[in-house]
mmCIF file of C-alpha atoms in Angstrom:
data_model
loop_
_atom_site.group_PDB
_atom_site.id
_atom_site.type_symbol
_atom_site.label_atom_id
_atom_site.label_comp_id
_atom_site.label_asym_id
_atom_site.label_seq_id
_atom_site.Cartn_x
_atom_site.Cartn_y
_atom_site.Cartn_z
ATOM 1 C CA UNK A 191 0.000 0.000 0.000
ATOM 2 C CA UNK A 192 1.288 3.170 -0.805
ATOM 3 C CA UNK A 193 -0.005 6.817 0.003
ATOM 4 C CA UNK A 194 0.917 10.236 -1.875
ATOM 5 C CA UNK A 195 -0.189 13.455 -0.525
ATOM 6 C CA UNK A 196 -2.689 15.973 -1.703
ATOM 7 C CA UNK A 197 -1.257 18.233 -4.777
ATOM 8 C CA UNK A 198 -0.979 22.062 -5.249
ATOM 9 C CA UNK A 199 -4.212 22.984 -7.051
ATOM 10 C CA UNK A 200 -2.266 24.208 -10.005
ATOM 11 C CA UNK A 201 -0.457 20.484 -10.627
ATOM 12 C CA UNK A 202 -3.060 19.090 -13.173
ATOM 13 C CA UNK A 203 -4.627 16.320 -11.536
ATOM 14 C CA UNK A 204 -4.172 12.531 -13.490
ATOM 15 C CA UNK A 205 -7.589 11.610 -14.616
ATOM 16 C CA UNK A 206 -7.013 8.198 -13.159
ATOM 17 C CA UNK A 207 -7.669 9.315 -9.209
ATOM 18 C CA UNK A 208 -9.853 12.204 -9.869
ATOM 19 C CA UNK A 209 -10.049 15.455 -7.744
ATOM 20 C CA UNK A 210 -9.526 15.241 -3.987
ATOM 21 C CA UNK A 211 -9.515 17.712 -1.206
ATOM 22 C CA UNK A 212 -7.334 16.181 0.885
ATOM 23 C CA UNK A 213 -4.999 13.292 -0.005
ATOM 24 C CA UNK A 214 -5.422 9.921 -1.855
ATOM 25 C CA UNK A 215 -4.288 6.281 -0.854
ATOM 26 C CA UNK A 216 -3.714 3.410 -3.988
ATOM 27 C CA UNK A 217 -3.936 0.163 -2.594
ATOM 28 C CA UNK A 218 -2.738 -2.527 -4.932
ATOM 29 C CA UNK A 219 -3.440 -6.283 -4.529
ATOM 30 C CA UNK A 220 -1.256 -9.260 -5.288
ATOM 31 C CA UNK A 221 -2.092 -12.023 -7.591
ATOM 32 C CA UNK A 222 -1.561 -15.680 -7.787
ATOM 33 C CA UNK A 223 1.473 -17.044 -8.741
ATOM 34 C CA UNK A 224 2.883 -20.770 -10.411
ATOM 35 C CA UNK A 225 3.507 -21.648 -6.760
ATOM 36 C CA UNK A 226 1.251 -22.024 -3.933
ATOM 37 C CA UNK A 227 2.191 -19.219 -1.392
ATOM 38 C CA UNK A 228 0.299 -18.472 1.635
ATOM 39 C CA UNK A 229 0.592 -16.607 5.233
ATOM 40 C CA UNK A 230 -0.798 -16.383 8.348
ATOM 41 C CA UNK A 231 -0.302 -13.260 11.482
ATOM 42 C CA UNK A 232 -1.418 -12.175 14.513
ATOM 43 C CA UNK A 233 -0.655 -8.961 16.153
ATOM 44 C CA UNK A 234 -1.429 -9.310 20.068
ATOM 45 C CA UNK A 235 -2.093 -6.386 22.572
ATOM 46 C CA UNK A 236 -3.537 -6.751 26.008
ATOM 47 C CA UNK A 237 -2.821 -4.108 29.222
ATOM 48 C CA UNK A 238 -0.835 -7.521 30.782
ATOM 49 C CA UNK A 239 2.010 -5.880 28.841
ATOM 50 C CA UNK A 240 0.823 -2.093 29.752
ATOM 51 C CA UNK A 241 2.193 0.482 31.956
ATOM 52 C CA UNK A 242 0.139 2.533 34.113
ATOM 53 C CA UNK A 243 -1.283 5.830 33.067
ATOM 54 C CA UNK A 244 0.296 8.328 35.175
ATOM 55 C CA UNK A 245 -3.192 9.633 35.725
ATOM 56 C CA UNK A 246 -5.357 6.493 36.433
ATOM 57 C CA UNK A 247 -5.086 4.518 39.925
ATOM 58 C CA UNK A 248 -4.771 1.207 37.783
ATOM 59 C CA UNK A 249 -4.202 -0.416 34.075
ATOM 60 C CA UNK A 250 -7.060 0.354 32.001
ATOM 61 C CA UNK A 251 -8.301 -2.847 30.982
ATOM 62 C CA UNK A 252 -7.091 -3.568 26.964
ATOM 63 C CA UNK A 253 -7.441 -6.290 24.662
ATOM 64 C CA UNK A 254 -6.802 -6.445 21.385
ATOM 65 C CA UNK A 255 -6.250 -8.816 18.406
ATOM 66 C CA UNK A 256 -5.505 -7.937 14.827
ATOM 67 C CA UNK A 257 -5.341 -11.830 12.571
ATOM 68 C CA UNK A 258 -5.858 -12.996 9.507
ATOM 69 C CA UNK A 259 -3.670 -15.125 6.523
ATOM 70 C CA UNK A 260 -3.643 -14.802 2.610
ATOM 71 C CA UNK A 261 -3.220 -17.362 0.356
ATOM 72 C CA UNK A 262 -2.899 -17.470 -3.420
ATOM 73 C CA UNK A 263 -1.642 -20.044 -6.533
ATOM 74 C CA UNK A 264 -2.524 -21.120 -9.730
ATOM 75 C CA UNK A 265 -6.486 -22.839 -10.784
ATOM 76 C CA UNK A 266 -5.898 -26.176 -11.190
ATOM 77 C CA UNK A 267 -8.770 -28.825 -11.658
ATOM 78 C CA UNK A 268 -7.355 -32.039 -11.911
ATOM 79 C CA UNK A 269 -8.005 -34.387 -15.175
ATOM 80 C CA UNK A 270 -10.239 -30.764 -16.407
ATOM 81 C CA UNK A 271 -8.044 -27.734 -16.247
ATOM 82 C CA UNK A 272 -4.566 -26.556 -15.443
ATOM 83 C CA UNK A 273 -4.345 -22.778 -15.141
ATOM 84 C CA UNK A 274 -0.731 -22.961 -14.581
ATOM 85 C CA UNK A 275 1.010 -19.454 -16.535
ATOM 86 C CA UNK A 276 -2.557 -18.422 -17.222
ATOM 87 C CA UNK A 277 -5.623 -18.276 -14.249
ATOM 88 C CA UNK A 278 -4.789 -17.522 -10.878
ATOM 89 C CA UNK A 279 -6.351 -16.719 -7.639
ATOM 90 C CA UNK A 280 -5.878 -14.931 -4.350
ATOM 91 C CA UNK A 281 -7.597 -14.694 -0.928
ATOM 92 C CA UNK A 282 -6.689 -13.250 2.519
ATOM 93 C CA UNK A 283 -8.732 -12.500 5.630
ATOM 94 C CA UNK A 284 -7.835 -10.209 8.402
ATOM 95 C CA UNK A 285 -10.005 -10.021 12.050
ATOM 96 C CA UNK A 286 -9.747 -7.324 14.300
ATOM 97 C CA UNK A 287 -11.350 -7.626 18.000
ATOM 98 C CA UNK A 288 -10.436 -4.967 19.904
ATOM 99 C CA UNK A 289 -12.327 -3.875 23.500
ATOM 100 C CA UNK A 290 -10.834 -1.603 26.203
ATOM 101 C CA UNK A 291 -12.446 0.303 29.348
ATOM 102 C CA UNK A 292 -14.124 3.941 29.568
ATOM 103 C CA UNK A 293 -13.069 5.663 32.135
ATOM 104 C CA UNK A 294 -15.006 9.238 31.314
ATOM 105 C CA UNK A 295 -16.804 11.380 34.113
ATOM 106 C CA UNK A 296 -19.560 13.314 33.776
ATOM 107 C CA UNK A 297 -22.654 15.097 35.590
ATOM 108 C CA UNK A 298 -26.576 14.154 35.739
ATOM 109 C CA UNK A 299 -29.378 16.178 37.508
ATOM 110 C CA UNK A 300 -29.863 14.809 41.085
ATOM 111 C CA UNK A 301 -33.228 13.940 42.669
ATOM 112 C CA UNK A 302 -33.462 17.776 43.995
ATOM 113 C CA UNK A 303 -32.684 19.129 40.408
ATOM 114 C CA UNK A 304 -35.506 17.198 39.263
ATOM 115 C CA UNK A 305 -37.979 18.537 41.394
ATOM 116 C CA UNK A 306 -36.781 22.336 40.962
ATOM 117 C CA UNK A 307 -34.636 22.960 43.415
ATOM 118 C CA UNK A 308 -31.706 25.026 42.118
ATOM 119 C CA UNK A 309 -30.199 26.621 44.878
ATOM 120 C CA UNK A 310 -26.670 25.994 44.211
ATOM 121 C CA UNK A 311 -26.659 27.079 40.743
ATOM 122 C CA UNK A 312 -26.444 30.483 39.644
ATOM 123 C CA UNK A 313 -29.699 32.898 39.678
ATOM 124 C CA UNK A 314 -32.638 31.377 37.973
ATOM 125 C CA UNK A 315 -34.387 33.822 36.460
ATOM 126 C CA UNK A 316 -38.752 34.226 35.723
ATOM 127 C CA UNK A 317 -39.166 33.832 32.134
ATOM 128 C CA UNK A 318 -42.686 35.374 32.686
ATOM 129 C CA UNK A 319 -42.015 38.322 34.547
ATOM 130 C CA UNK A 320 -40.398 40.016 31.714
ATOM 131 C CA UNK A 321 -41.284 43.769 31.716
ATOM 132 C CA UNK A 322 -39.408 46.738 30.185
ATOM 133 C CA UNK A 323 -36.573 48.516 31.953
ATOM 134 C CA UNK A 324 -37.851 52.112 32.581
ATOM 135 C CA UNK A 325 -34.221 52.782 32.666
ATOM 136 C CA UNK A 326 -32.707 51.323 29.685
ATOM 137 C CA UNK A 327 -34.463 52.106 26.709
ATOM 138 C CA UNK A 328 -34.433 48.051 24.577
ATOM 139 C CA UNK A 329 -34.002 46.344 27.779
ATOM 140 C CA UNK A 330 -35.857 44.472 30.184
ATOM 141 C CA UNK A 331 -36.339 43.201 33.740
ATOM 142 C CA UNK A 332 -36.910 39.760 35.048
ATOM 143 C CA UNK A 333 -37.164 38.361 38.679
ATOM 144 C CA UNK A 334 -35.131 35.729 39.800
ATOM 145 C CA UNK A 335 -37.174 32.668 41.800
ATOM 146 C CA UNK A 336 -37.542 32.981 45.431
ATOM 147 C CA UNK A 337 -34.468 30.742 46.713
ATOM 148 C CA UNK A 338 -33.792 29.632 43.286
ATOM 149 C CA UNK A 339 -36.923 26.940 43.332
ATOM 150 C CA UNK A 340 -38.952 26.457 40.505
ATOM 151 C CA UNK A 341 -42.459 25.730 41.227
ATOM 152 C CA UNK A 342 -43.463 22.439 40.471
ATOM 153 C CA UNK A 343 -46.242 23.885 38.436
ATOM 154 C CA UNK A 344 -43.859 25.072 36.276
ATOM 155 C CA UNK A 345 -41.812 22.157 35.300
ATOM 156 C CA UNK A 346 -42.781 20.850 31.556
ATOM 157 C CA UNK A 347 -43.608 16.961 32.304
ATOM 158 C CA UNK A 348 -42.133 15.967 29.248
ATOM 159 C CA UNK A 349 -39.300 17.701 30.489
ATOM 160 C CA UNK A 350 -39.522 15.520 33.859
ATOM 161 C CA UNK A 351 -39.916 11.928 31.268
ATOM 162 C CA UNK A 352 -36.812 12.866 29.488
ATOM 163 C CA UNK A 353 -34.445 13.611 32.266
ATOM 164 C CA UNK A 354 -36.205 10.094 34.644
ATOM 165 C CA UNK A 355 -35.841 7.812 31.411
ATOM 166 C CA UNK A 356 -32.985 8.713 29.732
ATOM 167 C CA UNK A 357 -30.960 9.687 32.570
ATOM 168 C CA UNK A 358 -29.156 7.178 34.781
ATOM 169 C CA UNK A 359 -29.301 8.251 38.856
ATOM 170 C CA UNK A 360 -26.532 10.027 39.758
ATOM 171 C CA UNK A 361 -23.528 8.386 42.081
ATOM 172 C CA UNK A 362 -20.410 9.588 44.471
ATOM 173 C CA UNK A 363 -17.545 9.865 41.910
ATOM 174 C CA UNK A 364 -15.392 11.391 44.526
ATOM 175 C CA UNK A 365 -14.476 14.431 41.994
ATOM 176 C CA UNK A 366 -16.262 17.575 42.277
ATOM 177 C CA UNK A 367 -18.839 18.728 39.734
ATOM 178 C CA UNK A 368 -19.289 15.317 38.573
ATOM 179 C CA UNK A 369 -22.023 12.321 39.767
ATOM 180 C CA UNK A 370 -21.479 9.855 36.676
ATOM 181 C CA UNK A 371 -19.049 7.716 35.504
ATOM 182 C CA UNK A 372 -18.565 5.748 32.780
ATOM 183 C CA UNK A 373 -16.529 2.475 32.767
ATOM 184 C CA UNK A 374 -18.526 0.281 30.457
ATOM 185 C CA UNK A 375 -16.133 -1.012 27.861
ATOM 186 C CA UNK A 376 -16.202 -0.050 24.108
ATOM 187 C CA UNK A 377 -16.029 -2.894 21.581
ATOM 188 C CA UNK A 378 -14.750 -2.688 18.195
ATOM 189 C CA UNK A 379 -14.981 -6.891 15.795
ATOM 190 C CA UNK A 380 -14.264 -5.999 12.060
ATOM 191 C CA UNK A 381 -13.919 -8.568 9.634
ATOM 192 C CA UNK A 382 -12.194 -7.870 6.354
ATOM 193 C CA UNK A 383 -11.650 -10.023 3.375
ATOM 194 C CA UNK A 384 -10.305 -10.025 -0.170
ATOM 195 C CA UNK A 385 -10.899 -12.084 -3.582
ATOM 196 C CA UNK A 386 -9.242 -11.778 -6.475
ATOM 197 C CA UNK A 387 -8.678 -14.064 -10.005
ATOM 198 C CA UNK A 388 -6.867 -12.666 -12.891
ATOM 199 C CA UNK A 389 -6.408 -14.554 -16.534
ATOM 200 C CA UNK A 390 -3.491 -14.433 -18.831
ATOM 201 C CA UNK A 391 -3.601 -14.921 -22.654
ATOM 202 C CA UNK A 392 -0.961 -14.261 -24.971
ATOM 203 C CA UNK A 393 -2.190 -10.486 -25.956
ATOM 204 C CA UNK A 394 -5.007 -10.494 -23.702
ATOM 205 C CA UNK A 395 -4.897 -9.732 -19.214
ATOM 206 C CA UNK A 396 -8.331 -9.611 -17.513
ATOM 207 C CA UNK A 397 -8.814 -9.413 -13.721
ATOM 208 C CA UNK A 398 -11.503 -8.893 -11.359
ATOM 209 C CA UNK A 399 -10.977 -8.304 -7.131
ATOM 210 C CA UNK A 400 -13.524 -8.318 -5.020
ATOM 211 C CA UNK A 401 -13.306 -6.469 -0.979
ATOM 212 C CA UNK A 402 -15.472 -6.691 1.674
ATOM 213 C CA UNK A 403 -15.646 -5.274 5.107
ATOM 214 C CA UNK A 404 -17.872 -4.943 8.229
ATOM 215 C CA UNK A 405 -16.996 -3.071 11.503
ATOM 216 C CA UNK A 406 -19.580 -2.949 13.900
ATOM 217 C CA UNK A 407 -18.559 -0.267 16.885
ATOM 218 C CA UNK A 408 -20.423 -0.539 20.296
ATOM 219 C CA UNK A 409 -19.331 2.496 22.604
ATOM 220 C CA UNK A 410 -21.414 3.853 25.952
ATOM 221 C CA UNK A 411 -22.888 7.352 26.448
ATOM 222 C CA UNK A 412 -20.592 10.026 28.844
ATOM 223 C CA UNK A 413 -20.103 13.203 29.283
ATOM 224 C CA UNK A 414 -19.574 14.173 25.550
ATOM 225 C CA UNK A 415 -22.602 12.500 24.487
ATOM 226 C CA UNK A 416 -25.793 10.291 25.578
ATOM 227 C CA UNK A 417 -25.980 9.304 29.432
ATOM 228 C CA UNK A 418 -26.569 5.809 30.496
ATOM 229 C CA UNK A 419 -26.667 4.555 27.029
ATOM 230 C CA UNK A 420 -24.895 1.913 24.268
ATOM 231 C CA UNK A 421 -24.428 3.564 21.005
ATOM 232 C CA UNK A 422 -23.617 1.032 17.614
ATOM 233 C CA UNK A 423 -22.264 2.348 14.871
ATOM 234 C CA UNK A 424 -21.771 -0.253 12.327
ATOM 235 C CA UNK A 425 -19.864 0.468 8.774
ATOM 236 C CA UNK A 426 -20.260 -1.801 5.915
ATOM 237 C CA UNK A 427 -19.122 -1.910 2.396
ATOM 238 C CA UNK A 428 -17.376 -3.210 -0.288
ATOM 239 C CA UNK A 429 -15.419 -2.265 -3.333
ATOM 240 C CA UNK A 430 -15.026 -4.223 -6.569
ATOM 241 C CA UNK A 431 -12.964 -3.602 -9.976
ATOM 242 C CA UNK A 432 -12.801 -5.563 -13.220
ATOM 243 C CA UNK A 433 -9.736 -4.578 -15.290
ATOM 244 C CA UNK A 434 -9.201 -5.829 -19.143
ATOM 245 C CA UNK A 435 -5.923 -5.494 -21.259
ATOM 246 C CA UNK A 436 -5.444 -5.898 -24.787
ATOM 247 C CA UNK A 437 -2.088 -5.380 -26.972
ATOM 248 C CA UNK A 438 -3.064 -4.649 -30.349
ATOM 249 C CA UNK A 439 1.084 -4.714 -31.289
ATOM 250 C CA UNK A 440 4.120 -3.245 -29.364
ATOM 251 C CA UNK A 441 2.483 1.029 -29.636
ATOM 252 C CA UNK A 442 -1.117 0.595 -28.946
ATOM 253 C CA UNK A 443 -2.988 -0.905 -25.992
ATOM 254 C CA UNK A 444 -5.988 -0.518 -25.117
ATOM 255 C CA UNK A 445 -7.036 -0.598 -20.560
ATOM 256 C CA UNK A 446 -10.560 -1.148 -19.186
ATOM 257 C CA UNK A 447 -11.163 -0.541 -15.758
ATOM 258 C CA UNK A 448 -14.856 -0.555 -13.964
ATOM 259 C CA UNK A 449 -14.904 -0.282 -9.872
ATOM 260 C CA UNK A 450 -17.523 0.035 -7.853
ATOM 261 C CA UNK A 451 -17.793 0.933 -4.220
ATOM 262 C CA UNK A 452 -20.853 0.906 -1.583
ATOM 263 C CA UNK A 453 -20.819 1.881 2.144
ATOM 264 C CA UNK A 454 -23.544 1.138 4.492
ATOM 265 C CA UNK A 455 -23.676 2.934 7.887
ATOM 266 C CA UNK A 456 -26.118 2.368 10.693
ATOM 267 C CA UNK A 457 -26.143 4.080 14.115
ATOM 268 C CA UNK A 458 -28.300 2.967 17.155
ATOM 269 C CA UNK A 459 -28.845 3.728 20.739
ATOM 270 C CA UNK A 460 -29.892 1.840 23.427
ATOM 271 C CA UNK A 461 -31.242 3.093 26.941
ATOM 272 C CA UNK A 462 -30.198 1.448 30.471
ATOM 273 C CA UNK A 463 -33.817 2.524 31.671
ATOM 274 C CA UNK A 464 -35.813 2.705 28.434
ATOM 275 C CA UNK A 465 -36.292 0.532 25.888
ATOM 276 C CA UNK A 466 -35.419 1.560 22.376
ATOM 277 C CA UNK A 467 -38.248 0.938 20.224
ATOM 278 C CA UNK A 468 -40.423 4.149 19.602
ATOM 279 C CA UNK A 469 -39.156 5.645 22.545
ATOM 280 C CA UNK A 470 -40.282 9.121 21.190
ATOM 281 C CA UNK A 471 -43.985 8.367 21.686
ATOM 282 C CA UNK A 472 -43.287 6.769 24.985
ATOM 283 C CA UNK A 473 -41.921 10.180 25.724
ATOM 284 C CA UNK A 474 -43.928 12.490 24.477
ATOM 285 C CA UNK A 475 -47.239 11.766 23.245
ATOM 286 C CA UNK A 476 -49.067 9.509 20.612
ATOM 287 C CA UNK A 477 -49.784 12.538 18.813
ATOM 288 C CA UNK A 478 -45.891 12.706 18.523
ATOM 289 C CA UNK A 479 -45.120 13.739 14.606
ATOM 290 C CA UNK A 480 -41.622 11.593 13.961
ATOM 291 C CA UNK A 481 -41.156 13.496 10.919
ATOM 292 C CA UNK A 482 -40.596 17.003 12.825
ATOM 293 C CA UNK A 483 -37.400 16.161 14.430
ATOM 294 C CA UNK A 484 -35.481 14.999 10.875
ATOM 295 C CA UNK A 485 -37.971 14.172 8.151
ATOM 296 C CA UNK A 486 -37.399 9.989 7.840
ATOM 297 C CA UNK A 487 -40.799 9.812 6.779
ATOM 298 C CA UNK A 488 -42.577 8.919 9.893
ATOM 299 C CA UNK A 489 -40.483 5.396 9.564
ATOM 300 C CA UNK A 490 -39.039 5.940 13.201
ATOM 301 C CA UNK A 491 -39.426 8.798 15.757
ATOM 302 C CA UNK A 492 -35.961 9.894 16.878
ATOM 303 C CA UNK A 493 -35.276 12.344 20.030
ATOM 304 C CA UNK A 494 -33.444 15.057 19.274
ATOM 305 C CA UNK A 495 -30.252 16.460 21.313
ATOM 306 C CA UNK A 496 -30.748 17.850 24.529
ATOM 307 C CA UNK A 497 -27.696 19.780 26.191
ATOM 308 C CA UNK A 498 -27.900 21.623 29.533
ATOM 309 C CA UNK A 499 -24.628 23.693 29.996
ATOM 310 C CA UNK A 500 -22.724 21.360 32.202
ATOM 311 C CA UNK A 501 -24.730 18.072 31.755
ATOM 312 C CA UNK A 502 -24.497 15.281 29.690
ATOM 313 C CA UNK A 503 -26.488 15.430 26.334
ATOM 314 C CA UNK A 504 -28.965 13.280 25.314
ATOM 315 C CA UNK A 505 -30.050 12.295 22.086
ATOM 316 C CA UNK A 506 -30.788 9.222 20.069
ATOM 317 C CA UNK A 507 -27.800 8.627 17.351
#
């Protein structure tokens, strides 16, 4: 595999990798040979052979595998074909498993939070007391709650369902400004492979590869993102090419190439206290309209992000 950087925009730009912003990689795949040739690897990590973060109390947790073997020779079919100097195949497979601890902090509204009770935050102001400021001319004057409480008459109920479902209950960290923590472990399995045949004739070379891979990602919700919760993000795709040579005589030659590539992405969350199907109407209401928070057609009702200065967001991707 080799990479070449991005060019200056005034270096004309071969036809064969198009325009790119940034860089481009070419990847180039081996063929079969007269000889059967094969390999196999493994490439091992695990915290056994860690140091400590100078940070942490302990090792955080590791382990990793990265596998896979290749193999590739001539087509032979006994008593029916013998491809030898003229069809030829290769193969290889490569695993990775890798999963390894969370360690991230973050903060959840408490019990008291919940039921209004703001009195160690900063001034919590009336939103409908509004008036104008007989002083400032464009301005206006609101007044904050008495003691920093918010009436429980004036605390939205869907409000209340969002923060009791989707949050998990807050917990003794030991580190100020924070009552979460999450050490739920993030898994990455991706499974790779490779096909190709190619087919030799005395003016004629024709070839065809075929790639395939599938990582699915499973990571947990902290302080940067969804509370309580197991996100999946899971990439698929593959990428195929057919190439065809022909040597008219020793000037001309005439290349085909055709590729093809597809990507598939899915994301999904998951809830601790809530379970994932149509949670939106469990939420809100059956009147809920899925198609007002991003348009999928009413196929699935998605909750939108939520983020409170200084608390973990929640959403549903």
């Amino acid at each position: 595999m080799t990479s070449r950087s991005s060019r200056s925009s005034l270096t004309p730009i071969r036809a064969e990798y198009g325009g790119v912003l940034g860089g481009f990689v070419d990847v180039v795949t081996k063929s079969g040979t007269n000889d059967l040739h094969g390999g196999v690897w493994e490439f091992l990590r695990n915290d056994a052979f860690d140091a400590r973060n100078f940070f942490r109390a302990g090792i955080t947790p590791l382990r990793q595998n990265q596998f896979g073997g290749n193999a590739g020779g001539p087509v032979v079919i006994p008593k029916l074909y013998n491809g030898r100097n003229h069809t030829f195949i290769f193969g290889s497979y490569q695993g990775f498993r890798q999963s390894f601890a969370n360690s991230g902090l973050y903060r959840v509204p408490t019990p008291a939070e919940m039921a209004g009770n703001l009195s160690g935050e900063r001034p919590i102001f009336d939103p409908f007391c509004a008036r104008p400021d007989p002083g400032r001319a464009g301005q206006f004057l609101r007044d904050p709650f008495p003691g920093n409480m918010i009436p429980a008459g004036r605390i939205d109920p869907i409000a209340t369902k969002i923060v009791s479902t989707l949050y998990p209950q807050p917990l003794n960290t030991g580190l100020a400004g924070t009552n979460g923590i999450n050490t739920r472990p993030n898994t990455t399995d991706q499974d790779m492979y490779t096909f190709r045949v190619d087919h030799q004739m005395s003016r004629d070379s024709l070839s065809y590869r075929y790639s395939h891979v599938k990582t699915p990602v499973v990571t947990s919700g902290d302080g940067g993102g969804v509370a309580g919760s197991t996100f999946l993000r899971e990439a698929g795709g593959y990428n195929q090419s057919a190439n065809c040579t022909h040597i008219f005589d020793p000037a001309t030659i005439f290349h085909f190439l055709f590729a093809r590539s597809y990507i598939d992405l899915t994301l999904r969350s998951k809830w601790d206290n809530a379970n994932e199907s149509d949670l939106a109407p469990q939420l809100f209401s059956e009147s809920f309209a899925c198609g007002f928070v991003g348009g999928y057609g009413g196929k699935k009702c998605y909750i939108p992000f939520i983020q409170i200065p200084g608390i973990a967001g929640v959403n549903e991707f």
